[in-house]
PDB file of C-alpha atoms in Angstrom:
ATOM      1  CA  UNK Q 295       0.000   0.000   0.000  1.00 43.00           C
ATOM      2  CA  UNK Q 296       1.501   3.265  -1.100  1.00 44.00           C
ATOM      3  CA  UNK Q 297       1.324   6.316   1.128  1.00 44.00           C
ATOM      4  CA  UNK Q 298       2.642   8.656  -1.498  1.00 49.00           C
ATOM      5  CA  UNK Q 299       0.886  11.996  -1.910  1.00 46.00           C
ATOM      6  CA  UNK Q 300      -1.050  11.625   1.319  1.00 44.00           C
ATOM      7  CA  UNK Q 301      -1.600  14.845   3.167  1.00 44.00           C
ATOM      8  CA  UNK Q 302      -4.106  16.439   5.378  1.00 42.00           C
ATOM      9  CA  UNK Q 303      -5.106  20.008   5.905  1.00 52.00           C
ATOM     10  CA  UNK Q 304      -5.667  21.467   9.351  1.00 51.00           C
ATOM     11  CA  UNK Q 305      -8.109  24.291   8.979  1.00 65.00           C
ATOM     12  CA  UNK Q 306      -6.734  27.559  10.409  1.00 66.00           C
ATOM     13  CA  UNK Q 307      -3.173  26.226  10.885  1.00 59.00           C
ATOM     14  CA  UNK Q 308      -1.615  28.767   8.548  1.00 68.00           C
ATOM     15  CA  UNK Q 309      -3.488  31.604  10.237  1.00 70.00           C
ATOM     16  CA  UNK Q 310      -2.350  30.263  13.626  1.00 61.00           C
ATOM     17  CA  UNK Q 311       1.283  30.199  12.436  1.00 62.00           C
ATOM     18  CA  UNK Q 312       1.066  33.802  11.233  1.00 67.00           C
ATOM     19  CA  UNK Q 313      -0.486  34.846  14.553  1.00 66.00           C
ATOM     20  CA  UNK Q 314       2.313  33.171  16.498  1.00 62.00           C
ATOM     21  CA  UNK Q 315       4.889  35.111  14.464  1.00 61.00           C
ATOM     22  CA  UNK Q 316       3.052  38.374  15.219  1.00 64.00           C
ATOM     23  CA  UNK Q 317       2.927  37.673  18.961  1.00 64.00           C
ATOM     24  CA  UNK Q 318       6.515  38.799  19.385  1.00 65.00           C
ATOM     25  CA  UNK Q 319       5.647  42.169  17.874  1.00 75.00           C
ATOM     26  CA  UNK Q 320       3.005  44.828  18.378  1.00 80.00           C
ATOM     27  CA  UNK Q 321       0.264  42.430  19.492  1.00 80.00           C
ATOM     28  CA  UNK Q 322       2.407  41.126  22.358  1.00 80.00           C
ATOM     29  CA  UNK Q 323       3.519  44.659  23.354  1.00 83.00           C
ATOM     30  CA  UNK Q 324      -0.124  45.769  23.407  1.00 87.00           C
ATOM     31  CA  UNK Q 325      -1.129  42.763  25.539  1.00 86.00           C
ATOM     32  CA  UNK Q 326       1.779  43.368  27.920  1.00 86.00           C
ATOM     33  CA  UNK Q 327       0.818  47.032  28.285  1.00 91.00           C
ATOM     34  CA  UNK Q 328      -2.786  46.071  29.056  1.00 92.00           C
ATOM     35  CA  UNK Q 329      -1.705  43.422  31.579  1.00 90.00           C
ATOM     36  CA  UNK Q 330       0.634  45.797  33.396  1.00 90.00           C
ATOM     37  CA  UNK Q 331      -1.795  48.727  33.315  1.00 93.00           C
ATOM     38  CA  UNK Q 332      -4.704  46.595  34.583  1.00 94.00           C
ATOM     39  CA  UNK Q 333      -2.526  45.078  37.298  1.00 92.00           C
ATOM     40  CA  UNK Q 334      -1.282  48.485  38.448  1.00 92.00           C
ATOM     41  CA  UNK Q 335      -4.759  49.968  38.539  1.00 94.00           C
ATOM     42  CA  UNK Q 336      -6.151  46.950  40.391  1.00 94.00           C
ATOM     43  CA  UNK Q 337      -3.256  47.174  42.872  1.00 93.00           C
ATOM     44  CA  UNK Q 338      -4.160  50.802  43.534  1.00 94.00           C
ATOM     45  CA  UNK Q 339      -7.770  49.799  44.170  1.00 94.00           C
ATOM     46  CA  UNK Q 340      -6.572  47.346  46.808  1.00 94.00           C
ATOM     47  CA  UNK Q 341      -4.277  49.975  48.332  1.00 93.00           C
ATOM     48  CA  UNK Q 342      -7.212  52.353  48.543  1.00 91.00           C
ATOM     49  CA  UNK Q 343      -9.245  49.673  50.333  1.00 93.00           C
ATOM     50  CA  UNK Q 344      -6.517  49.000  52.921  1.00 95.00           C
ATOM     51  CA  UNK Q 345      -5.151  52.514  53.503  1.00 94.00           C
ATOM     52  CA  UNK Q 346      -6.417  54.150  56.692  1.00 91.00           C
ATOM     53  CA  UNK Q 347      -7.610  57.738  56.321  1.00 88.00           C
ATOM     54  CA  UNK Q 348      -7.448  60.598  58.786  1.00 80.00           C
ATOM     55  CA  UNK Q 349      -6.951  63.616  56.541  1.00 80.00           C
ATOM     56  CA  UNK Q 350      -7.429  61.637  53.314  1.00 88.00           C
ATOM     57  CA  UNK Q 351      -4.145  62.755  51.697  1.00 92.00           C
ATOM     58  CA  UNK Q 352      -2.506  59.321  51.768  1.00 94.00           C
ATOM     59  CA  UNK Q 353      -5.651  57.490  50.651  1.00 93.00           C
ATOM     60  CA  UNK Q 354      -6.233  59.976  47.807  1.00 93.00           C
ATOM     61  CA  UNK Q 355      -2.620  59.561  46.654  1.00 94.00           C
ATOM     62  CA  UNK Q 356      -3.426  55.958  45.722  1.00 90.00           C
ATOM     63  CA  UNK Q 357      -5.467  57.216  42.738  1.00 88.00           C
ATOM     64  CA  UNK Q 358      -4.029  57.841  39.274  1.00 87.00           C
ATOM     65  CA  UNK Q 359      -3.949  61.556  38.548  1.00 89.00           C
ATOM     66  CA  UNK Q 360      -3.381  62.663  42.147  1.00 93.00           C
ATOM     67  CA  UNK Q 361      -0.263  64.828  42.504  1.00 95.00           C
ATOM     68  CA  UNK Q 362       1.290  62.400  45.033  1.00 95.00           C
ATOM     69  CA  UNK Q 363       0.449  59.272  43.020  1.00 94.00           C
ATOM     70  CA  UNK Q 364       3.229  57.179  41.507  1.00 93.00           C
ATOM     71  CA  UNK Q 365       2.304  55.123  38.434  1.00 93.00           C
ATOM     72  CA  UNK Q 366       4.941  54.077  35.901  1.00 92.00           C
ATOM     73  CA  UNK Q 367       4.818  51.368  33.224  1.00 91.00           C
ATOM     74  CA  UNK Q 368       7.616  50.063  31.016  1.00 91.00           C
ATOM     75  CA  UNK Q 369       6.899  47.565  28.250  1.00 85.00           C
ATOM     76  CA  UNK Q 370       9.696  45.746  26.444  1.00 77.00           C
ATOM     77  CA  UNK Q 371      12.963  44.333  27.739  1.00 76.00           C
ATOM     78  CA  UNK Q 372      12.441  44.201  31.474  1.00 82.00           C
ATOM     79  CA  UNK Q 373       8.775  45.186  31.611  1.00 83.00           C
ATOM     80  CA  UNK Q 374       7.336  46.432  34.878  1.00 86.00           C
ATOM     81  CA  UNK Q 375       4.626  48.453  36.548  1.00 88.00           C
ATOM     82  CA  UNK Q 376       5.620  50.625  39.501  1.00 89.00           C
ATOM     83  CA  UNK Q 377       2.829  52.076  41.576  1.00 90.00           C
ATOM     84  CA  UNK Q 378       2.425  53.657  44.963  1.00 92.00           C
ATOM     85  CA  UNK Q 379       2.585  57.039  46.611  1.00 94.00           C
ATOM     86  CA  UNK Q 380       5.024  59.905  47.126  1.00 95.00           C
ATOM     87  CA  UNK Q 381       3.465  60.904  50.462  1.00 94.00           C
ATOM     88  CA  UNK Q 382       6.424  61.157  52.824  1.00 94.00           C
ATOM     89  CA  UNK Q 383       4.802  59.356  55.777  1.00 92.00           C
ATOM     90  CA  UNK Q 384       3.369  56.411  53.808  1.00 94.00           C
ATOM     91  CA  UNK Q 385       6.098  54.011  54.962  1.00 95.00           C
ATOM     92  CA  UNK Q 386       5.324  54.732  58.618  1.00 94.00           C
ATOM     93  CA  UNK Q 387       1.626  54.058  58.072  1.00 94.00           C
ATOM     94  CA  UNK Q 388       2.441  50.825  56.231  1.00 95.00           C
ATOM     95  CA  UNK Q 389       5.259  49.517  58.468  1.00 96.00           C
ATOM     96  CA  UNK Q 390       4.314  51.054  61.809  1.00 95.00           C
ATOM     97  CA  UNK Q 391       6.699  52.847  64.142  1.00 93.00           C
ATOM     98  CA  UNK Q 392       7.659  53.407  67.760  1.00 94.00           C
ATOM     99  CA  UNK Q 393       7.153  56.802  69.343  1.00 92.00           C
ATOM    100  CA  UNK Q 394      10.153  58.360  71.039  1.00 93.00           C
ATOM    101  CA  UNK Q 395       9.147  58.586  74.710  1.00 94.00           C
ATOM    102  CA  UNK Q 396       9.230  62.140  76.107  1.00 95.00           C
ATOM    103  CA  UNK Q 397       9.448  63.815  72.710  1.00 94.00           C
ATOM    104  CA  UNK Q 398       7.434  67.018  72.336  1.00 95.00           C
ATOM    105  CA  UNK Q 399       5.383  67.306  69.147  1.00 94.00           C
ATOM    106  CA  UNK Q 400       4.022  70.796  68.369  1.00 97.00           C
ATOM    107  CA  UNK Q 401       0.442  71.070  67.171  1.00 96.00           C
ATOM    108  CA  UNK Q 402      -3.137  70.892  68.362  1.00 95.00           C
ATOM    109  CA  UNK Q 403      -6.049  68.516  68.675  1.00 94.00           C
ATOM    110  CA  UNK Q 404      -9.116  68.989  66.484  1.00 91.00           C
ATOM    111  CA  UNK Q 405     -11.714  66.476  67.567  1.00 90.00           C
ATOM    112  CA  UNK Q 406     -10.058  63.051  67.749  1.00 86.00           C
ATOM    113  CA  UNK Q 407      -7.200  63.994  65.417  1.00 85.00           C
ATOM    114  CA  UNK Q 408      -3.908  65.618  66.349  1.00 88.00           C
ATOM    115  CA  UNK Q 409      -2.608  68.068  63.746  1.00 89.00           C
ATOM    116  CA  UNK Q 410       1.128  68.596  63.630  1.00 89.00           C
ATOM    117  CA  UNK Q 411       1.994  72.300  63.368  1.00 94.00           C
ATOM    118  CA  UNK Q 412       5.731  73.124  63.296  1.00 94.00           C
ATOM    119  CA  UNK Q 413       6.824  75.805  65.803  1.00 94.00           C
ATOM    120  CA  UNK Q 414       3.392  75.834  67.469  1.00 94.00           C
ATOM    121  CA  UNK Q 415       3.300  76.895  71.158  1.00 93.00           C
ATOM    122  CA  UNK Q 416       1.307  73.915  72.366  1.00 95.00           C
ATOM    123  CA  UNK Q 417       1.356  70.255  71.493  1.00 96.00           C
ATOM    124  CA  UNK Q 418       1.749  66.865  73.154  1.00 95.00           C
ATOM    125  CA  UNK Q 419       4.468  64.769  74.768  1.00 95.00           C
ATOM    126  CA  UNK Q 420       4.776  61.217  73.410  1.00 94.00           C
ATOM    127  CA  UNK Q 421       4.553  58.249  75.780  1.00 93.00           C
ATOM    128  CA  UNK Q 422       6.647  55.902  73.642  1.00 91.00           C
ATOM    129  CA  UNK Q 423       4.048  53.432  72.465  1.00 93.00           C
ATOM    130  CA  UNK Q 424       4.348  51.197  69.407  1.00 95.00           C
ATOM    131  CA  UNK Q 425       2.035  52.095  66.546  1.00 92.00           C
ATOM    132  CA  UNK Q 426       1.314  48.998  64.402  1.00 95.00           C
ATOM    133  CA  UNK Q 427       1.437  49.315  60.636  1.00 95.00           C
ATOM    134  CA  UNK Q 428      -1.570  48.945  58.369  1.00 95.00           C
ATOM    135  CA  UNK Q 429       0.456  46.690  56.013  1.00 96.00           C
ATOM    136  CA  UNK Q 430      -1.607  47.953  53.090  1.00 94.00           C
ATOM    137  CA  UNK Q 431       1.107  47.224  50.492  1.00 93.00           C
ATOM    138  CA  UNK Q 432       1.601  43.637  51.674  1.00 93.00           C
ATOM    139  CA  UNK Q 433      -2.142  43.022  51.838  1.00 94.00           C
ATOM    140  CA  UNK Q 434      -2.615  44.437  48.326  1.00 92.00           C
ATOM    141  CA  UNK Q 435       0.239  42.250  47.018  1.00 91.00           C
ATOM    142  CA  UNK Q 436      -1.444  39.144  48.459  1.00 90.00           C
ATOM    143  CA  UNK Q 437      -4.627  39.927  46.526  1.00 92.00           C
ATOM    144  CA  UNK Q 438      -2.992  41.028  43.279  1.00 89.00           C
ATOM    145  CA  UNK Q 439      -1.399  37.608  42.775  1.00 84.00           C
ATOM    146  CA  UNK Q 440      -4.854  36.086  42.264  1.00 85.00           C
ATOM    147  CA  UNK Q 441      -6.030  39.065  40.210  1.00 90.00           C
ATOM    148  CA  UNK Q 442      -3.083  38.701  37.849  1.00 88.00           C
ATOM    149  CA  UNK Q 443      -4.144  35.202  36.836  1.00 88.00           C
ATOM    150  CA  UNK Q 444      -7.516  36.571  35.766  1.00 92.00           C
ATOM    151  CA  UNK Q 445      -6.007  39.639  34.057  1.00 92.00           C
ATOM    152  CA  UNK Q 446      -3.438  37.579  32.122  1.00 89.00           C
ATOM    153  CA  UNK Q 447      -6.030  34.998  31.063  1.00 90.00           C
ATOM    154  CA  UNK Q 448      -8.372  37.746  29.860  1.00 93.00           C
ATOM    155  CA  UNK Q 449      -5.647  39.600  27.930  1.00 90.00           C
ATOM    156  CA  UNK Q 450      -4.273  36.428  26.301  1.00 86.00           C
ATOM    157  CA  UNK Q 451      -7.768  35.494  25.156  1.00 89.00           C
ATOM    158  CA  UNK Q 452      -8.216  39.015  23.801  1.00 90.00           C
ATOM    159  CA  UNK Q 453      -4.866  38.847  21.969  1.00 86.00           C
ATOM    160  CA  UNK Q 454      -5.688  35.454  20.433  1.00 82.00           C
ATOM    161  CA  UNK Q 455      -9.130  36.716  19.392  1.00 85.00           C
ATOM    162  CA  UNK Q 456      -7.589  39.833  17.805  1.00 82.00           C
ATOM    163  CA  UNK Q 457      -4.952  37.807  15.967  1.00 77.00           C
ATOM    164  CA  UNK Q 458      -7.096  34.874  14.908  1.00 77.00           C
ATOM    165  CA  UNK Q 459     -10.392  36.600  14.369  1.00 69.00           C
TER     166      UNK Q 459
END
């Protein structure tokens, strides 16, 4: 029995091959940008959920467009998304801190909130207690790992659909 000239045709195989070649180019860069952007934005949503608010400045800085917001994306080579806040006391809120016992802090109380006012005549003397951190960055990172699976799956499906029709 001769098997000469036997062939079979897989429908869509050629289109699939062309799509795979394109994945290293603009389609992949676009998908990467979407993945990183979605991940960064979702991370900021989690940060907003976990960030305590007294004056609201730190919490508001977790939103894109706020003057203290940090949001940077790089696609290609070593791709990354860098997001967070430029508020100078954010690390203390996240990590916690220990008050220096006996230290005088100038300012005044307004309701339940103490407002630091440099060179103010009155203020308070610290008792040296430990202030626990909110751990908002760590808590957001725990959640974003699961979110990324969903984001990546969605964006890969979108890329395949765009490339294959």
